[in-house]
Tab-separated table of C-alpha atoms and ligand atoms in Angstrom:
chain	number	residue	atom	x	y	z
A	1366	UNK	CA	4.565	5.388	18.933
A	1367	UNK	CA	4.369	9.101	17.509
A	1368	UNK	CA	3.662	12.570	19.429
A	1369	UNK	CA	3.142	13.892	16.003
A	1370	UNK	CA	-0.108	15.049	17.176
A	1371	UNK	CA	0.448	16.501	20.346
A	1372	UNK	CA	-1.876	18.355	22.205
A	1373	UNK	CA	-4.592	17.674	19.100
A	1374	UNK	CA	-7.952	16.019	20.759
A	1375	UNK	CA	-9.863	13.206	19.087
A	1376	UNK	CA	-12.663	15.054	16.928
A	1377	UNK	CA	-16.504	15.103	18.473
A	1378	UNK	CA	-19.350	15.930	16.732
A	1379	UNK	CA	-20.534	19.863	18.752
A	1380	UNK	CA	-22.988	20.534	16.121
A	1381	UNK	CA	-22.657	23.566	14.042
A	1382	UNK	CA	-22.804	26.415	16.433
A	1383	UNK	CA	-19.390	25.497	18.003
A	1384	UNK	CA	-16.441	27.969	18.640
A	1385	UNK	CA	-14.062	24.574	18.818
A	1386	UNK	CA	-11.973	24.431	15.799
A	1387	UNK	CA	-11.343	20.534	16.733
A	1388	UNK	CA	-14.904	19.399	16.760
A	1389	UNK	CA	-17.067	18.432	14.108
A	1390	UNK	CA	-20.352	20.712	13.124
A	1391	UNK	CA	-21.749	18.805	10.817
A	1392	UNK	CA	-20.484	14.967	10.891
A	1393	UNK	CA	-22.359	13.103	13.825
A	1394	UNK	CA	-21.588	9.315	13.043
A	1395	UNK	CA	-24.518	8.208	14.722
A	1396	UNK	CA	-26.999	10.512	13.555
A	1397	UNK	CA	-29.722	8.287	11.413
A	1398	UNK	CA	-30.329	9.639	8.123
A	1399	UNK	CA	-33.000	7.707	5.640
A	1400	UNK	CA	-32.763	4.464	8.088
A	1401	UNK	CA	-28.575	4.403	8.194
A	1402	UNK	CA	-26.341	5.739	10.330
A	1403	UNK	CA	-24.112	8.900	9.142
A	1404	UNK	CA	-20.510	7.001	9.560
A	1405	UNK	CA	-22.489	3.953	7.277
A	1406	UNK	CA	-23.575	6.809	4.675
A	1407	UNK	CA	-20.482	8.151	4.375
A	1408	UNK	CA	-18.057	5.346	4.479
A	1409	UNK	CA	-14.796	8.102	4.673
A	1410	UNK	CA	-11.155	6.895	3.942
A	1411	UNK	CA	-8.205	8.692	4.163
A	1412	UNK	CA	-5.590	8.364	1.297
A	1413	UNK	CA	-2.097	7.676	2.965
A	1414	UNK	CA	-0.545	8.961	-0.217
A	1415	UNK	CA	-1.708	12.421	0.317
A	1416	UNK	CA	-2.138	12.484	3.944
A	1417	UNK	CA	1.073	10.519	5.054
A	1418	UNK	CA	3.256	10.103	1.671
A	1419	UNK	CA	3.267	13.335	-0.435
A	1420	UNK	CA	6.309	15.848	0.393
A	1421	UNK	CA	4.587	19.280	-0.862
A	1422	UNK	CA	6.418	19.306	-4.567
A	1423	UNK	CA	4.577	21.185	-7.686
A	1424	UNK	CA	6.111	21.360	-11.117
A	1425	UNK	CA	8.002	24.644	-10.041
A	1426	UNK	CA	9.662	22.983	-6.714
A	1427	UNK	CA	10.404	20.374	-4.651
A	1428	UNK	CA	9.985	19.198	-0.978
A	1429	UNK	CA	7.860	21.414	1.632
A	1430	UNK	CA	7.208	19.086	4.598
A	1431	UNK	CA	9.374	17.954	6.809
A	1432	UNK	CA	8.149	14.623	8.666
A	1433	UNK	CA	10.262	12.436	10.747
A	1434	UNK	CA	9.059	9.298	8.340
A	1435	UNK	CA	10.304	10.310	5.570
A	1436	UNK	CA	13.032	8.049	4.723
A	1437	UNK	CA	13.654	4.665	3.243
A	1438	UNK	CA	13.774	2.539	5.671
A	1439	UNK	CA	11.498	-0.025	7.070
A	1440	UNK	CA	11.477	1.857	10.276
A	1441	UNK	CA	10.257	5.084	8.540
A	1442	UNK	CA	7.505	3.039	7.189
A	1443	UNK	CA	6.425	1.878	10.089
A	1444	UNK	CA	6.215	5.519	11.751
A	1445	UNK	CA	4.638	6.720	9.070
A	1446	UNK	CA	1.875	4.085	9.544
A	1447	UNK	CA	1.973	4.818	13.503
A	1448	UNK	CA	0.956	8.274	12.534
A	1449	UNK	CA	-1.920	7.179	10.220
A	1450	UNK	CA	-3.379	5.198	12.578
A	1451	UNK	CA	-3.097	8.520	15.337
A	1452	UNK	CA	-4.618	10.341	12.677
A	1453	UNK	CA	-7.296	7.694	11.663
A	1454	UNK	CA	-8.241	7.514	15.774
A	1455	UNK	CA	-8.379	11.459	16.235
A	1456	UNK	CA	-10.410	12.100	13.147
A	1457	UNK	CA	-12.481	8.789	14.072
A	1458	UNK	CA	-11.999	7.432	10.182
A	1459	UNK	CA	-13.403	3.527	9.656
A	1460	UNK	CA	-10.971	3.182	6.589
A	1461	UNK	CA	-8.319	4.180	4.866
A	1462	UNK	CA	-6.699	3.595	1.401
A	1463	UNK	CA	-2.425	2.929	0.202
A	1464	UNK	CA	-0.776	2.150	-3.143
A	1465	UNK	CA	2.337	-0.339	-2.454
A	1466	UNK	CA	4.579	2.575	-2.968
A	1467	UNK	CA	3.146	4.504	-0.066
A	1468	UNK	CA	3.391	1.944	2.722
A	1469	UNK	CA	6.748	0.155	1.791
A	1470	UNK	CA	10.453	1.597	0.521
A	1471	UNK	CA	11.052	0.322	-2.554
A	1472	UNK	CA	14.076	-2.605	-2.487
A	1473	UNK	CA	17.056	-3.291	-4.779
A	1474	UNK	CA	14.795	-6.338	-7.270
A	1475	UNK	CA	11.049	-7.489	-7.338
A	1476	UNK	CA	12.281	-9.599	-4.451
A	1477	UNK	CA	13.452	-7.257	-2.079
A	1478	UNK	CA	9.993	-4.675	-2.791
A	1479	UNK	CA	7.770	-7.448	-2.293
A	1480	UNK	CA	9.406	-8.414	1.317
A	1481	UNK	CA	9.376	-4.919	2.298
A	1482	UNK	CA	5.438	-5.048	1.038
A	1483	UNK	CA	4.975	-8.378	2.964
A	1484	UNK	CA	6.626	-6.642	5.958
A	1485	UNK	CA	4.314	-4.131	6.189
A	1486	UNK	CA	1.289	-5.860	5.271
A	1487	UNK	CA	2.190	-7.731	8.806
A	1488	UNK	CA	2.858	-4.209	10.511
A	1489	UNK	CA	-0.507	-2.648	9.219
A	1490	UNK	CA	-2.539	-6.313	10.077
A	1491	UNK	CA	-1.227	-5.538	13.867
A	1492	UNK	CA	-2.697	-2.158	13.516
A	1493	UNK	CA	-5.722	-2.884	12.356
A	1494	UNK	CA	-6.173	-5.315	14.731
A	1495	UNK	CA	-5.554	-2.655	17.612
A	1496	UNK	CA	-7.475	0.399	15.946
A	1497	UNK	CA	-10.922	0.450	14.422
A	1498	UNK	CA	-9.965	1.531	11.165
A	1499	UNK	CA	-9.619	-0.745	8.443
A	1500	UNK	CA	-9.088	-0.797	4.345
A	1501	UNK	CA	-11.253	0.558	2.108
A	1502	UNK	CA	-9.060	-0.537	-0.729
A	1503	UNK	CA	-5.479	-1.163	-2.183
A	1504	UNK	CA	-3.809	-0.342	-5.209
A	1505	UNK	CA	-0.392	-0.732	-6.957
A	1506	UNK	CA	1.449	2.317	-7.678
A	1507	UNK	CA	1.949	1.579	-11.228
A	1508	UNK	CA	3.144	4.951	-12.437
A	1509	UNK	CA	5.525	6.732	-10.432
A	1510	UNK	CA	8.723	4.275	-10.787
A	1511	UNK	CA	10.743	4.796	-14.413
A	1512	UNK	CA	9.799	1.416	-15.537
A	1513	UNK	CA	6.477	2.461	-15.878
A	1514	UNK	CA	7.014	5.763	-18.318
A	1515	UNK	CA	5.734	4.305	-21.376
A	1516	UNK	CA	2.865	1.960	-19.210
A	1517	UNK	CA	2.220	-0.599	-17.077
A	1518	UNK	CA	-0.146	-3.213	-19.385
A	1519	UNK	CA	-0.041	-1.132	-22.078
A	1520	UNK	CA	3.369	-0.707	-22.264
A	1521	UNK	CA	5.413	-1.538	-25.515
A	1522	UNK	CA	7.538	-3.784	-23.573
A	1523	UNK	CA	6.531	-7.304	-22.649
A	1524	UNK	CA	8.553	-7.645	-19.619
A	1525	UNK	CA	6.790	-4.562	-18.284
A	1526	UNK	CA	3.669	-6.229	-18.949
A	1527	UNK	CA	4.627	-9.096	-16.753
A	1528	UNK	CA	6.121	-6.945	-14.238
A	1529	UNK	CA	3.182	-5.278	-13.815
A	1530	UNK	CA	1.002	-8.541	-13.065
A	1531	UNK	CA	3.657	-8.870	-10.170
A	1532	UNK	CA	3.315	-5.997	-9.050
A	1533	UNK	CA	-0.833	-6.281	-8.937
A	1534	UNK	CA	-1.025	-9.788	-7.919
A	1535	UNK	CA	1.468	-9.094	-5.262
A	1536	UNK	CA	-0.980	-6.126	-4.468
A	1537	UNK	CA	-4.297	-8.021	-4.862
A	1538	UNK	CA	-2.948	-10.385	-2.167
A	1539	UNK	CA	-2.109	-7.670	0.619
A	1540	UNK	CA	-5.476	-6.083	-0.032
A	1541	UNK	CA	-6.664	-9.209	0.159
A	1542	UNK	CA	-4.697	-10.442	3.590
A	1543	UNK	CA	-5.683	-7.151	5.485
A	1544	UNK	CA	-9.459	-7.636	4.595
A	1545	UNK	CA	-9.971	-4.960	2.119
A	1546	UNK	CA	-13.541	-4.408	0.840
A	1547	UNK	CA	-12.017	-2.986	-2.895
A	1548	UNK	CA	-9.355	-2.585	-5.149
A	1549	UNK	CA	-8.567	-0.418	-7.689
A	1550	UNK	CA	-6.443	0.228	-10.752
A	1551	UNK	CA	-5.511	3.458	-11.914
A	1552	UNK	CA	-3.956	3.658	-15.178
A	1553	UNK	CA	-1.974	6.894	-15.276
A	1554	UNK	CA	0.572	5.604	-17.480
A	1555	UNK	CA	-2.117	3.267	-19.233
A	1556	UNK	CA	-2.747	6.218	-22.404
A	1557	UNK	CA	-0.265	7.514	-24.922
A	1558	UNK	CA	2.046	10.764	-25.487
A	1559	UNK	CA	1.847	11.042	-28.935
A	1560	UNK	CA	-0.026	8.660	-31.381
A	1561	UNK	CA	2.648	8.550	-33.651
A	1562	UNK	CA	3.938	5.825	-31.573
A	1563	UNK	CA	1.399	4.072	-30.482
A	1564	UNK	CA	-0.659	0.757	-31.492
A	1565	UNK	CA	-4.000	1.914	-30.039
A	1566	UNK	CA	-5.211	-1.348	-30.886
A	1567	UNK	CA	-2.383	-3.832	-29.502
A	1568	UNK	CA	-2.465	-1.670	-26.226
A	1569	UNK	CA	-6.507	-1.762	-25.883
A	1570	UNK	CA	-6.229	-5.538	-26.439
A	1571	UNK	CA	-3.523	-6.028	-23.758
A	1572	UNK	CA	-5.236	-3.273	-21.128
A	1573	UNK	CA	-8.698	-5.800	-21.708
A	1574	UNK	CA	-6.906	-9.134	-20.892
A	1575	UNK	CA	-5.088	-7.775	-17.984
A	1576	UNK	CA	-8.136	-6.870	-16.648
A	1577	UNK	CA	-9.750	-10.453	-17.176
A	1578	UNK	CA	-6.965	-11.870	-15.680
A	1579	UNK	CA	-7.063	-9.346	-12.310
A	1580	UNK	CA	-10.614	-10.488	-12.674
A	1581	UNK	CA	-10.010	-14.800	-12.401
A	1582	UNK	CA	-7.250	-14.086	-10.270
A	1583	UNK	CA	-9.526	-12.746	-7.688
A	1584	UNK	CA	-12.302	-15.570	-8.133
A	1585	UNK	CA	-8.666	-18.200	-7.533
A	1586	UNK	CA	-7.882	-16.776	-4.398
A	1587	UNK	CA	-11.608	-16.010	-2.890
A	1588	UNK	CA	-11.573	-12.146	-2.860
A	1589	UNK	CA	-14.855	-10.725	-2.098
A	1590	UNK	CA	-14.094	-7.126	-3.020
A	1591	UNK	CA	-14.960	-5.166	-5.871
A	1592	UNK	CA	-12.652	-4.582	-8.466
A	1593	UNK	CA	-12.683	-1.083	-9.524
A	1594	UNK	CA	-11.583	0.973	-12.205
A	1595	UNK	CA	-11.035	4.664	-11.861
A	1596	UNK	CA	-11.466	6.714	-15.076
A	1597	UNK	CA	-9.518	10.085	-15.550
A	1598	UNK	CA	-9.045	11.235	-19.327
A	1599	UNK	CA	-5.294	12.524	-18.966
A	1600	UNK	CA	-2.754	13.897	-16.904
A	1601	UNK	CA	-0.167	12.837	-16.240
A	1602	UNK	CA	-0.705	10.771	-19.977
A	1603	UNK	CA	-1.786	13.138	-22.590
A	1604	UNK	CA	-4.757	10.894	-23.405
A	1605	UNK	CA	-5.759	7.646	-21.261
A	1606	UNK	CA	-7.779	4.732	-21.818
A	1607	UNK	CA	-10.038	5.310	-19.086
A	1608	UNK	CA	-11.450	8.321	-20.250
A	1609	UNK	CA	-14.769	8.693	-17.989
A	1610	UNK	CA	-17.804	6.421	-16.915
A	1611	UNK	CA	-18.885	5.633	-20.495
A	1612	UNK	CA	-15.644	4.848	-22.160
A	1613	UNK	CA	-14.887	2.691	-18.993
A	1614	UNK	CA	-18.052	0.971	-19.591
A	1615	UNK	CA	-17.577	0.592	-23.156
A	1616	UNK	CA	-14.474	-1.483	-22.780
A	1617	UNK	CA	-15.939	-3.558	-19.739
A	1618	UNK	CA	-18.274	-4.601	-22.413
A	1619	UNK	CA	-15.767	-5.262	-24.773
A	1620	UNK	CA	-14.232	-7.419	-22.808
A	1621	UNK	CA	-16.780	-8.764	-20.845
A	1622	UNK	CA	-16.441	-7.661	-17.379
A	1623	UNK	CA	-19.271	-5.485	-16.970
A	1624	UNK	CA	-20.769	-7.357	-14.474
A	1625	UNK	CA	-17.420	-7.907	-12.816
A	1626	UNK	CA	-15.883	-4.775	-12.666
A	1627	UNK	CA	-17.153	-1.180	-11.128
A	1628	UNK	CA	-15.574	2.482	-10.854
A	1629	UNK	CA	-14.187	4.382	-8.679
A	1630	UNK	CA	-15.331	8.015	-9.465
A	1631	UNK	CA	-13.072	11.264	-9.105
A	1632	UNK	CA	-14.472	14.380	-8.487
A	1633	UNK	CA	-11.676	16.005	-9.891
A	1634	UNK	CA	-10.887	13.965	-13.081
A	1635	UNK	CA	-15.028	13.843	-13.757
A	1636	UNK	CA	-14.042	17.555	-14.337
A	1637	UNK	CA	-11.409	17.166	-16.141
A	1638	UNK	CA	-12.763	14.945	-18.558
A	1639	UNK	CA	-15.724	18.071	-18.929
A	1640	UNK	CA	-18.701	16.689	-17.293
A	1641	UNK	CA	-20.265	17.241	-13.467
A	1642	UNK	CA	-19.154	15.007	-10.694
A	1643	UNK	CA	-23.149	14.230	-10.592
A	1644	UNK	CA	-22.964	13.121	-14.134
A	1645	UNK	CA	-20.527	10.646	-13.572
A	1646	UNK	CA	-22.036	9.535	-11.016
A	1647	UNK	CA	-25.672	9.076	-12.304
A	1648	UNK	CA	-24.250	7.574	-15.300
A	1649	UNK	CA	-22.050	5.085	-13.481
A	1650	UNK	CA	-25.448	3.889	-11.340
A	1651	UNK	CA	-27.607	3.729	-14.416
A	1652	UNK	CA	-25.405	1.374	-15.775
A	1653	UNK	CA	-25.143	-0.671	-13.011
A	1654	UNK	CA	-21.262	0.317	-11.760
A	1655	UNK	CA	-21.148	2.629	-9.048
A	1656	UNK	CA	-18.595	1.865	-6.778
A	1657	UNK	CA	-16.692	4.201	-4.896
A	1658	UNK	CA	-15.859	7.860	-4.436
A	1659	UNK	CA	-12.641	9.885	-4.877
A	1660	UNK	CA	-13.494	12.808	-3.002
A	1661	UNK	CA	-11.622	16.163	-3.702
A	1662	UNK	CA	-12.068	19.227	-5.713
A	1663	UNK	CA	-9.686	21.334	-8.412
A	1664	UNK	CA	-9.360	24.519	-8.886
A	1665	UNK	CA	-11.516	26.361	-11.399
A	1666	UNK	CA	-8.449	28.588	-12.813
A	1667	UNK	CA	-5.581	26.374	-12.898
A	1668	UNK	CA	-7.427	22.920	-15.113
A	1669	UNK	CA	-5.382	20.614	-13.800
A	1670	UNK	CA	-5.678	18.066	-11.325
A	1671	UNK	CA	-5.106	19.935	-8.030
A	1672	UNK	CA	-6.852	17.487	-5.764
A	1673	UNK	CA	-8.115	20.034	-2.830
A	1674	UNK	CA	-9.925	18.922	-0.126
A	1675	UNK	CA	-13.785	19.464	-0.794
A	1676	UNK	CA	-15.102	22.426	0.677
A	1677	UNK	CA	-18.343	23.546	-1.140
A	1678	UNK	CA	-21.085	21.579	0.442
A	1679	UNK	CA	-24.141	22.869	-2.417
A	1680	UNK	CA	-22.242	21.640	-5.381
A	1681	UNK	CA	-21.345	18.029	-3.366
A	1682	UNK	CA	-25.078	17.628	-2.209
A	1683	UNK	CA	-26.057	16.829	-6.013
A	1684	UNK	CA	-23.630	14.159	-6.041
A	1685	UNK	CA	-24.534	12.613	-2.637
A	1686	UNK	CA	-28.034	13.287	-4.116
A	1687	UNK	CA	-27.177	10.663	-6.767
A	1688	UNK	CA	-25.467	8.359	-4.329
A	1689	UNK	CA	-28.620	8.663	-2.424
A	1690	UNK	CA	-30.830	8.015	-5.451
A	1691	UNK	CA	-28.761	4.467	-6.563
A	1692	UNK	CA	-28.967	3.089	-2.909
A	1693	UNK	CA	-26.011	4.510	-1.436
A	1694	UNK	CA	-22.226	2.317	-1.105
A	1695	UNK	CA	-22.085	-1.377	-1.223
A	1696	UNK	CA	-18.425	-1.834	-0.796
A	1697	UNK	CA	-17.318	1.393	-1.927
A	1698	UNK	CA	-16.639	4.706	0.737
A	1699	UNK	CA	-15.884	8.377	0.269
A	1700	UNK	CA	-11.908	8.421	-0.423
A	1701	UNK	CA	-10.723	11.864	0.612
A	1702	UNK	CA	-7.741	11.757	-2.737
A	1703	UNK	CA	-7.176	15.312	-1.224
A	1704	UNK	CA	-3.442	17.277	-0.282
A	1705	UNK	CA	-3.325	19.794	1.747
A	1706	UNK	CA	-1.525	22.588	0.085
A	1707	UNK	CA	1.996	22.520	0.023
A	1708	UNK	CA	2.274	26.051	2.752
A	1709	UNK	CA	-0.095	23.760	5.200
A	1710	UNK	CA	3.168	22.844	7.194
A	1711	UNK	CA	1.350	22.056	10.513
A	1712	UNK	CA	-0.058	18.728	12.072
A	1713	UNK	CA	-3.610	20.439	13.100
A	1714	UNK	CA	-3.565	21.412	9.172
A	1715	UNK	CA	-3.246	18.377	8.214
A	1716	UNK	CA	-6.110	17.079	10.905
A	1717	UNK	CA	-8.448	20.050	10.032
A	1718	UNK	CA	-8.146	19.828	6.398
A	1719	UNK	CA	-9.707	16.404	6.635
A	1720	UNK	CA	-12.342	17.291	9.269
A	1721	UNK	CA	-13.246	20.287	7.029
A	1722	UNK	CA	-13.770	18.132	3.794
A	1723	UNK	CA	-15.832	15.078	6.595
A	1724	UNK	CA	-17.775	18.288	7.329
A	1725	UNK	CA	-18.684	19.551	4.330
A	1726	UNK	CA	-19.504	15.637	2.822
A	1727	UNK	CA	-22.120	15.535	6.525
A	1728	UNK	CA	-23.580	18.951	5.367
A	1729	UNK	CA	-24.083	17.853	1.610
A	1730	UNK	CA	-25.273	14.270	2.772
A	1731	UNK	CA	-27.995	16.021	5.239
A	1732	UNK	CA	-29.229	18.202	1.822
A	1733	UNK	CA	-29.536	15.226	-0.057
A	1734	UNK	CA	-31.868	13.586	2.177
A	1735	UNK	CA	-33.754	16.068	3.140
A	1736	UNK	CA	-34.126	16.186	-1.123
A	1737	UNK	CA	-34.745	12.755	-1.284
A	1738	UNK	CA	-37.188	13.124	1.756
A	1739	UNK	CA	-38.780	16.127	0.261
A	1740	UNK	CA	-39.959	13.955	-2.477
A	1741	UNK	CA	-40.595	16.646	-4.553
A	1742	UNK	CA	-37.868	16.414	-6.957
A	1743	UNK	CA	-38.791	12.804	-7.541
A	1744	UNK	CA	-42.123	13.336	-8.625
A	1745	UNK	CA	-41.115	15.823	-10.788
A	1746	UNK	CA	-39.375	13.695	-12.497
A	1747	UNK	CA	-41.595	11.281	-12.358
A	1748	UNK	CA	-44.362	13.460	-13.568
A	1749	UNK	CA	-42.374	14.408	-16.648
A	1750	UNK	CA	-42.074	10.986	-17.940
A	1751	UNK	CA	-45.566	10.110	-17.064
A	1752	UNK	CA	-46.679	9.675	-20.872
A	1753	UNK	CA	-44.711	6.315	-20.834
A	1754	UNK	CA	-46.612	4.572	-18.751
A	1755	UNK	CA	-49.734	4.239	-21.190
A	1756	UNK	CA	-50.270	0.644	-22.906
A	1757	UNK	CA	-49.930	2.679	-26.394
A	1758	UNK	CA	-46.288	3.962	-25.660
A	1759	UNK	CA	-45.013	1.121	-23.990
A	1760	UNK	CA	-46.275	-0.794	-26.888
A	1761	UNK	CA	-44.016	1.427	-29.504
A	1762	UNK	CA	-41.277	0.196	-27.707
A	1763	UNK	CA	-42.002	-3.676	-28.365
A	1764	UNK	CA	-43.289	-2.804	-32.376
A	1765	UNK	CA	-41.327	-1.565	-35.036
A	1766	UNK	CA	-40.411	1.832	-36.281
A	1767	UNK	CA	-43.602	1.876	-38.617
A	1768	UNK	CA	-45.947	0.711	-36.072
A	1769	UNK	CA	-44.818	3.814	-33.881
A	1770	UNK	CA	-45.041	6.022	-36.897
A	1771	UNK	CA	-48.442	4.950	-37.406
A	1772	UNK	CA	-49.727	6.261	-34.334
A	1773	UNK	CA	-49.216	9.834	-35.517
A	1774	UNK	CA	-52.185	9.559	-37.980
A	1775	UNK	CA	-54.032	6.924	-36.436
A	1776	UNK	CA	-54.357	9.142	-33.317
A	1777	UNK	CA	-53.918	12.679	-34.931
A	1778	UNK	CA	-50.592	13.580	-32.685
A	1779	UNK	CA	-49.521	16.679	-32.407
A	1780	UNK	CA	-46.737	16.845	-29.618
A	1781	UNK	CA	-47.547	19.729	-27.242
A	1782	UNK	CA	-44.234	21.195	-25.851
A	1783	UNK	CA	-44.130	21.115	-21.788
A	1784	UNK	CA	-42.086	23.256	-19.291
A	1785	UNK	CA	-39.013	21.371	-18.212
A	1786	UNK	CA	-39.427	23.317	-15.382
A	1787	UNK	CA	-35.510	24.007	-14.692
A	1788	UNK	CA	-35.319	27.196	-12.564
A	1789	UNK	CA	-37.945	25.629	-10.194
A	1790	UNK	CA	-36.120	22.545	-9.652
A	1791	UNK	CA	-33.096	24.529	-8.909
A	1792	UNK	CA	-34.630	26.891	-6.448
A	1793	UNK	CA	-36.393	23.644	-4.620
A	1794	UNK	CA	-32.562	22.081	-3.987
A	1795	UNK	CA	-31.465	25.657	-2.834
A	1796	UNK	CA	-34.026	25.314	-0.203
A	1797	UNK	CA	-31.796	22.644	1.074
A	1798	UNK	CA	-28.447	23.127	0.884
B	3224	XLS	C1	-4.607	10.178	-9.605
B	3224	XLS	C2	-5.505	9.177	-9.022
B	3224	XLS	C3	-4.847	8.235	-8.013
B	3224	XLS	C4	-5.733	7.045	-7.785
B	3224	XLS	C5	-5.066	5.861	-7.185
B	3224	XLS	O1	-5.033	11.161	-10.204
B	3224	XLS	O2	-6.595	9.823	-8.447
B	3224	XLS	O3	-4.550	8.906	-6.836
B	3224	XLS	O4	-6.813	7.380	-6.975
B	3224	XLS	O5	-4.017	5.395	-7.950
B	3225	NI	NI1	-6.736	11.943	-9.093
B	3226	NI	NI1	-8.044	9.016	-7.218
């Protein structure tokens, strides 16, 4: 067991008038929102490679933290995990989310890492057992380890190829053993440095049947998840293959897996890649491939992937507007893939920082109800593309280019430009959040 925590209660919701730092204002699990319970809306995970894994480094320096589990040992990974599960039970968290590298040292061979994997797969499978908090999803690391500098599928190297389905089928059956409802692959590595290297084309082809065979090899053993894909357009690649929602969904197609596959959606990299975190969210459910959330924020100066916990609630409450809007999460949760910052040395930072950012998701989920509720916005919308319901536009759509063109003269158009009514909209949602 782990004192870690000392002397830091289990979080309650006290509703937002509260003096108690360690009490929720805003995130009341049981609180009914649009016919679902709060904790079902929001569907939070923690990330144990922030939370429990990461030891404070930026480019410019190394190790900050201190924690008694860091080590290689089996027995370090198993006190990190005790203190995962004491944070999942005071923060009151139904899931959480690992990459291989997070939960188990790395061995000697393939061998040795997969027994320390197996190992811990047991360890966590006790834990689960004993704690309400399960998995949300697993993931291989496939990016952090040398071998995986120049890619994981994608990489020049054949061996690395098939080193890499070891790694994810390995991966795909611990995810699979401690009932998790996802997994995802990440492709940091999957992009390129410089083109002047690269076969674009030869790496494409070998990213798209690696995914169809992640895809059979989760029909073989019965895996009900969803796989899911999360885009980000670089870092730490200069330029990756899973640029955003659209070029994600472009290669699904290619490779037909766009009924099989779904994303998992970053609020960070949706910014880096230079569109809204609503955007790629919208997009994603329009298509039919919403999965999951990554929730953090960057930091408007520095451009790069800082991944902060969220804090501004009127900026998330368009996205959990659009979450709202597609019918909410099937299999897929809010992920907090969120670090404290690297001076945030104590255990209640590391407790607060995540009951800030479960805060500030309530508060933003409560807007976007009471939006949705409102109804106003809808109709709006609604209103605006009214024109389409007539027999003679939907009948454009069925005829040819000339029979729509015809219309102009036969009924004497002349389009009359309408408000799009922008600055009202906006000051309707700023009633709410
Ligand atoms: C990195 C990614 C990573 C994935 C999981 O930017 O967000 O943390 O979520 O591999
Ligand atoms: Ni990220
Ligand atoms: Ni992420």
């Amino acid at each position: 067991m782990t004192d870690f925590f000392a002397g830091i209660p289990a979080l309650r919701y006290q509703g937002p008038d509260t003096e108690n730092e360690f009490a929720f204002r805003h995130y009341n699990p049981d609180e009914v929102l649009l016919g679902r319970r709060m904790e079902d809306h929001l569907r939070f995970a923690v990330a144990w490679w922030h939370s429990l894994a990461w030891p404070g480094g930026d480019p410019f320096g190394g190790q900050t933290f201190q924690r008694p589990w860091f080590g290689d040992s089996l027995d370090h990974a198993r006190l990190k995990a005790d203190v995962g599960f004491a944070l999942f039970d005071i923060l009151g968290v139904p899931f959480y989310c690992f990459h291989d590298a997070d939960i188990r040292p790395e061995g000697a061979s393939f061998a040795e890492t997969k027994a320390n994997l197996d190992a811990m797969v047991d360890y966590l499978a006790e834990k689960q057992a004993r704690h309400r908090t399960k998995l949300l999803w697993g993931t291989a690391n496939l990016f952090s380890h040398r071998r995986w500098m120049a890619g994981a599928a994608t990489n020049p190297d054949p061996d690395v190829y098939a080193y890499a389905a070891a790694t994810v089928k390995a991966n795909m059956d611990a995810t699979h053993r401690l009932g998790g409802q996802n997994y995802v692959l990440w492709g940091g590595r999957e992009g390129y440095e410089t083109l002047l290297n690269t076969d674009l084309r030869a790496e494409r082809q070998h990213a798209g049947r690696f995914l169809q065979q992640v895809v059979d090899y989760k029909h073989r053993i019965g895996f009900q998840g969803t796989i899911l894909i999360e885009p980000k357009p670089q870092e730490p690649s200069k330029h990756q293959y899973d640029y955003d929602v659209a070029t994600v969904y472009g290669f699904l197609l290619e490779f037909g897996l766009e009924r099989e596959v779904k994303v998992n959606i970053e609020q960070g990299h949706a910014i880096l890649a230079g569109h809204s975190f609503e955007h790629e969210i919208a997009l994603a459910a329009s298509l039919g491939i919403f999965g999951s959330i990554d929730m953090n924020r960057n930091d408007y100066q520095s451009g790069w992937d800082t991944d902060q916990f969220p804090n501004n609630h009127a900026e998330m409450a368009l996205a959990f507007y659009e979450i709202l809007r597609a019918g909410g999460y099937a299999t897929g949760g809010t992920n907090f893939d969120a670090k404290i910052r690297r001076q945030s040395l104590d255990p209640a930072d590391l407790v607060l920082a995540h009951a800030g950012a479960m805060d500030t998701c309530a508060r933003a989920l409560k807007s976007a109800a009471a939006m949705l509720q409102d109804g106003r916005l809808e109709a709006l919308r609604a209103e605006r593309y009214a024109g389409w319901q007539t027999p003679a536009a939907q009948a454009m759509l069925a005829g040819g280019l000339e029979d729509a063109a015809a219309r102009v003269t036969a009924e004497g158009i002349e389009p009359e430009p309408r408000s799009g009514r922008q600055e009202r909209l906006e000051n309707l949602v700023n009633r709410y959040v």
